[in-house]
Coordinates of C-alpha atoms in Angstrom, one line a residue:
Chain A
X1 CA 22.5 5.6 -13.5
X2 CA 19.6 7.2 -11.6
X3 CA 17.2 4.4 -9.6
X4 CA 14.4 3.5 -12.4
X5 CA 11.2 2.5 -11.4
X6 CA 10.5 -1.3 -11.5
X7 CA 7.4 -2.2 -13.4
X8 CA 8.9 -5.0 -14.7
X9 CA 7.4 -7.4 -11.3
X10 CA 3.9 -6.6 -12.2
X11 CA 3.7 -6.6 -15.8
X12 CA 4.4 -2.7 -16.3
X13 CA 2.4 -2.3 -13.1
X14 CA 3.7 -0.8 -9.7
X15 CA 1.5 -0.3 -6.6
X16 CA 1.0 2.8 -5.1
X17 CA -0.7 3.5 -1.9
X18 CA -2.2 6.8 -1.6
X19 CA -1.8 8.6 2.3
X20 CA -3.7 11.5 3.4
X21 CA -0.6 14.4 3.3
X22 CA -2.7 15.8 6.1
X23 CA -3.6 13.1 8.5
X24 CA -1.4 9.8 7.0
X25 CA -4.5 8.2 6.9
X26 CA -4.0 5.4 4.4
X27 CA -7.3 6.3 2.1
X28 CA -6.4 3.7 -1.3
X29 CA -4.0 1.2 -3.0
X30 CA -4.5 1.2 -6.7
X31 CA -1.7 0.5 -9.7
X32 CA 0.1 2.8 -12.0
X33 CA 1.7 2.3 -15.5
X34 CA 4.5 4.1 -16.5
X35 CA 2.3 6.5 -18.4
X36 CA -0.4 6.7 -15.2
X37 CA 3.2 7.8 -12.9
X38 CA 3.9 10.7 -15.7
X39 CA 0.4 11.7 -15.6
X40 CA 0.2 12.1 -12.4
X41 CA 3.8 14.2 -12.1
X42 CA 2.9 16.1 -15.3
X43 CA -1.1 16.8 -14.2
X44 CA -0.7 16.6 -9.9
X45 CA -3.6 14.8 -9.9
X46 CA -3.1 11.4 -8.4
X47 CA -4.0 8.9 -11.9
X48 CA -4.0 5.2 -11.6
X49 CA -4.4 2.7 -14.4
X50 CA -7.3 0.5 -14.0
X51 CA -6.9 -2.9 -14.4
X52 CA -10.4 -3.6 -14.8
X53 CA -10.6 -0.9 -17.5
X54 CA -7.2 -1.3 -19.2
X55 CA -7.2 2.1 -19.3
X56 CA -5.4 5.4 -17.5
X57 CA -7.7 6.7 -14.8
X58 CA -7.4 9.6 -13.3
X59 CA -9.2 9.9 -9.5
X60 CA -11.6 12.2 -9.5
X61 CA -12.1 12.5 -13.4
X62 CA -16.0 11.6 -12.6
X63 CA -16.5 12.0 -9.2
X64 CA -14.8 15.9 -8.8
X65 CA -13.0 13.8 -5.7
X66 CA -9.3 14.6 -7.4
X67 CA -6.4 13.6 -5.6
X68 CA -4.0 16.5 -5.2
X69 CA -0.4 15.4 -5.3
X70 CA 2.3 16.6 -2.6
X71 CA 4.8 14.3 -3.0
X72 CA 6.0 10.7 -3.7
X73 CA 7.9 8.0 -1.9
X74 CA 9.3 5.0 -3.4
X75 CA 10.7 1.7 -1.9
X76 CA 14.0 -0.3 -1.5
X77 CA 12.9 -2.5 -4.3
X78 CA 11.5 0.7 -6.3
X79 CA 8.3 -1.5 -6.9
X80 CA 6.6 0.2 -4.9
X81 CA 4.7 4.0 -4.6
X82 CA 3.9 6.1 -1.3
X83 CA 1.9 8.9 -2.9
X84 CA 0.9 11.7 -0.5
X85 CA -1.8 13.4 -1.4
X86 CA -4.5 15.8 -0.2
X87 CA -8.3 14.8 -1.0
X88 CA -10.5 17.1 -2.8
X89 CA -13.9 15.8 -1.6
X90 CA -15.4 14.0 1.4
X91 CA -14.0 10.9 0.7
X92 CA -12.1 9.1 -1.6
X93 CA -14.1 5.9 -1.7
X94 CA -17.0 5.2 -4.7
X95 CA -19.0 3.8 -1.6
X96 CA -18.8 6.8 0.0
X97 CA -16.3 6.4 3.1
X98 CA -13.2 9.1 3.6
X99 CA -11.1 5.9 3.1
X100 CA -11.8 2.8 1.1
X101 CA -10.3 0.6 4.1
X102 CA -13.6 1.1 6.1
X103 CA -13.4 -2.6 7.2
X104 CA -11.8 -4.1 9.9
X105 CA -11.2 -7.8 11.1
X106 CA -12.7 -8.9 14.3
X107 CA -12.5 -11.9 15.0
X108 CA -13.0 -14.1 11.6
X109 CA -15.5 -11.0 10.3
X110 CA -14.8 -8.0 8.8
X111 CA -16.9 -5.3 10.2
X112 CA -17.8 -1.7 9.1
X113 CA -16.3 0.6 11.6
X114 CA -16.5 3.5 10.4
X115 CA -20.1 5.9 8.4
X116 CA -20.3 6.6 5.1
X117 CA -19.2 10.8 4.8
X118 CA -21.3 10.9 1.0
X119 CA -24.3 9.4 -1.1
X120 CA -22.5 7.8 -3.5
X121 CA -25.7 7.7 -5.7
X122 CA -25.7 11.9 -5.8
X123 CA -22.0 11.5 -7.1
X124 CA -21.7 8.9 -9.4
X125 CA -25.7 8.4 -10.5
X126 CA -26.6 5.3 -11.9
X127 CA -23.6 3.5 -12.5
X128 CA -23.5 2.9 -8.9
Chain B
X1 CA -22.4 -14.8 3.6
X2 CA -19.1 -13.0 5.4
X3 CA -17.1 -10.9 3.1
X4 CA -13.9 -13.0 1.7
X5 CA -10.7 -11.6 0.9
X6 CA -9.8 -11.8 -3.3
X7 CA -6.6 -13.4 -4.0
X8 CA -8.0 -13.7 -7.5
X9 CA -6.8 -10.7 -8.9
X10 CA -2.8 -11.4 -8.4
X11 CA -2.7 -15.0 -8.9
X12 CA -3.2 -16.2 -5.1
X13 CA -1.7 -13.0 -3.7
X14 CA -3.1 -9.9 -1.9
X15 CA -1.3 -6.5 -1.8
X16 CA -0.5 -5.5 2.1
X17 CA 0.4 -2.0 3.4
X18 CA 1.7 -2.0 6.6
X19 CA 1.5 0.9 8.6
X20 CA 3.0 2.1 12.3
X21 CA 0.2 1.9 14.2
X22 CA 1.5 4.5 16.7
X23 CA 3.0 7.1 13.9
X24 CA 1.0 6.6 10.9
X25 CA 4.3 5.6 9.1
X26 CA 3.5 3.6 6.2
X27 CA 6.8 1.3 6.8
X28 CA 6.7 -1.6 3.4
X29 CA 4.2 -2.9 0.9
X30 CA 4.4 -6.7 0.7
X31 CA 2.1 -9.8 -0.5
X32 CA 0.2 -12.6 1.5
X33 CA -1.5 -15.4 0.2
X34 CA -3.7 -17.5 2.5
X35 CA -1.8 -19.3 4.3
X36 CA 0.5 -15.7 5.1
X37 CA -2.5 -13.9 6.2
X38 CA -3.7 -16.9 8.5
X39 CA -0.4 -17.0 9.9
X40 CA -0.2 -13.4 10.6
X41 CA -3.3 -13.9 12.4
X42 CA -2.7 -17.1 14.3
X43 CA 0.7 -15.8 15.5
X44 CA 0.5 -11.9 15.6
X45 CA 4.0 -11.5 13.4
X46 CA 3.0 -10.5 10.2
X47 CA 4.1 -12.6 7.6
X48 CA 4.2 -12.5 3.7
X49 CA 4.8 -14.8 0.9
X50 CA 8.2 -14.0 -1.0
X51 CA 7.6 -13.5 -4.4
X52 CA 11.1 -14.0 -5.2
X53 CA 11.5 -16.7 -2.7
X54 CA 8.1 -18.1 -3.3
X55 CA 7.6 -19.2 0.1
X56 CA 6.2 -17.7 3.3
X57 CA 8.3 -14.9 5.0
X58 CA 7.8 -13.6 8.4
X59 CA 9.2 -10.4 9.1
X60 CA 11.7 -10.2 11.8
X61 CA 12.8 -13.8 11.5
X62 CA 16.2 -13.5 11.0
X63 CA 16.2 -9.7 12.1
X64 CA 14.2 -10.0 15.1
X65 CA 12.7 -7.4 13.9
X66 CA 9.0 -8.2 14.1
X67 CA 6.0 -6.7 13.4
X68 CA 3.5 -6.9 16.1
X69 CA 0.2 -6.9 14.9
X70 CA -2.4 -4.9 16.2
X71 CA -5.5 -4.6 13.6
X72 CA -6.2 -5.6 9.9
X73 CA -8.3 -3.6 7.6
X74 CA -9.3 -4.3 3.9
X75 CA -10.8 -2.0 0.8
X76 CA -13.8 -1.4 -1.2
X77 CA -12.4 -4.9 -3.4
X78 CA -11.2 -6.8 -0.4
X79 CA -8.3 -7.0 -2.5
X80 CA -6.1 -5.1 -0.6
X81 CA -4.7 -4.9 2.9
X82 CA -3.9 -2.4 5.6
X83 CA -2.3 -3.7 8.8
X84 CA -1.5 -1.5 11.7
X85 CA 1.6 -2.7 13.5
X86 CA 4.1 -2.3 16.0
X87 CA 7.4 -2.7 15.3
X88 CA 9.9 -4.5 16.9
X89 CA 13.1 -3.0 16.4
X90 CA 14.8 0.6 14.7
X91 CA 13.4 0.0 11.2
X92 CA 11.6 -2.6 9.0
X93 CA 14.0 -1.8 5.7
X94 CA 16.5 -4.4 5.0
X95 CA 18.5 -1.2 4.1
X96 CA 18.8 0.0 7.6
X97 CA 16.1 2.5 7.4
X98 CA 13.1 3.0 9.6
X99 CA 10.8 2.7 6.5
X100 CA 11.3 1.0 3.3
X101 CA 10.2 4.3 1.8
X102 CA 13.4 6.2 2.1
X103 CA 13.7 8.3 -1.2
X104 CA 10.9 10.5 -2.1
X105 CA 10.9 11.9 -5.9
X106 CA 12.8 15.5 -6.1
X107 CA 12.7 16.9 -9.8
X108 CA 13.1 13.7 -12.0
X109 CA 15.5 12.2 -9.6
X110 CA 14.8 9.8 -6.2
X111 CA 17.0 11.1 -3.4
X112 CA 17.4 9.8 0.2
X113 CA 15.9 12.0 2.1
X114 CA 16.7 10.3 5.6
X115 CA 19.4 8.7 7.2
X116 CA 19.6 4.8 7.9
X117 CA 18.9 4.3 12.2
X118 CA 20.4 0.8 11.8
X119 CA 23.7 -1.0 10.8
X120 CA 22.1 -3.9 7.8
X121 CA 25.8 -5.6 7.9
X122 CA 25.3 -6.0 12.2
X123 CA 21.9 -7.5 11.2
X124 CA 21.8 -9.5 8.7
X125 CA 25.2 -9.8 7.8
X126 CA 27.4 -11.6 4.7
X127 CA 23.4 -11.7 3.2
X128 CA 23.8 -7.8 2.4

């Protein structure tokens, strides 16, 4: 039988961390749903399913900033996604850094190391 | 007031990707809680909590193979984790492999698409 995906360990959810194809920067971790990993396979366009939503999201779907699939990795456990992707857009955080892990620990503070590459207000108006 | 991590969102826990600092690898996805994270930091050995085990879990102690940390970043939601390590030894994967992310998707089927660099029987032994 070929290896299944396990959503089972996070109620239908598995995490998938989304690299830069190009430079293996590590630019997101969100969750997919069964339906979320087909959509993304079917589509190439990275699509997550939004826990705070309950509902599939595809990256990019308001923002232009899609997430161009190249290929994906899973895990020894298979609970796990490595999705490598290319970035359509400046960045692929809604605050407006290439990456959304733009904080780093020093000492017992995290610190913004790195500049914002967008407005987020141009991009996603009011709601921000 | 300093930004706080949210272990909120997954009942006490917090999704951490670890990556080679030197390559870019992403090598495993695993959980801390508090008290992981604070040990990670107070010792330098990156440490989870076992969700199967439900207890803490340092990496490398009965391998030896360590993870040496070297920085911590979070995301947008402080509810994820990116740590840059070294590691201590041929490969993090209890399988034998450099990476825990050994089989990438090809058609509809996941296929091994790199050999092991370690013998998991030498290692860990009867456990496998």
């Amino acid at each position: 039988m070929p290896l299944q995906l396990d959503f089972d360990k996070q109620n239908g959810l598995i995490t998938a961390v989304v690299q830069d194809a190009n430079t293996g920067r590590v630019l997101m971790v969100g969750f997919m749903n069964q339906a979320a990993f087909d959509k993304t396979i079917e589509t190439g366009h990275v699509t997550f399913f939004s826990r705070s939503r309950q509902k599939l999201w595809t990256k990019g779907e308001s923002s232009g900033h899609y997430l161009q699939l190249k290929s994906i990795a899973t895990d020894c456990d298979a609970d796990a996604l490595l999705v490598q992707a290319e970035p359509i857009g400046p960045g692929v955080c809604h605050n407006g850094f290439e990456s959304c892990f733009y904080r780093t620990l020093h000492g017992d503070e995290w610190i913004e190391t790195e500049q914002p590459v967008y407005d987020p207000s141009s991009v996603y108006g009011a709601r921000q």
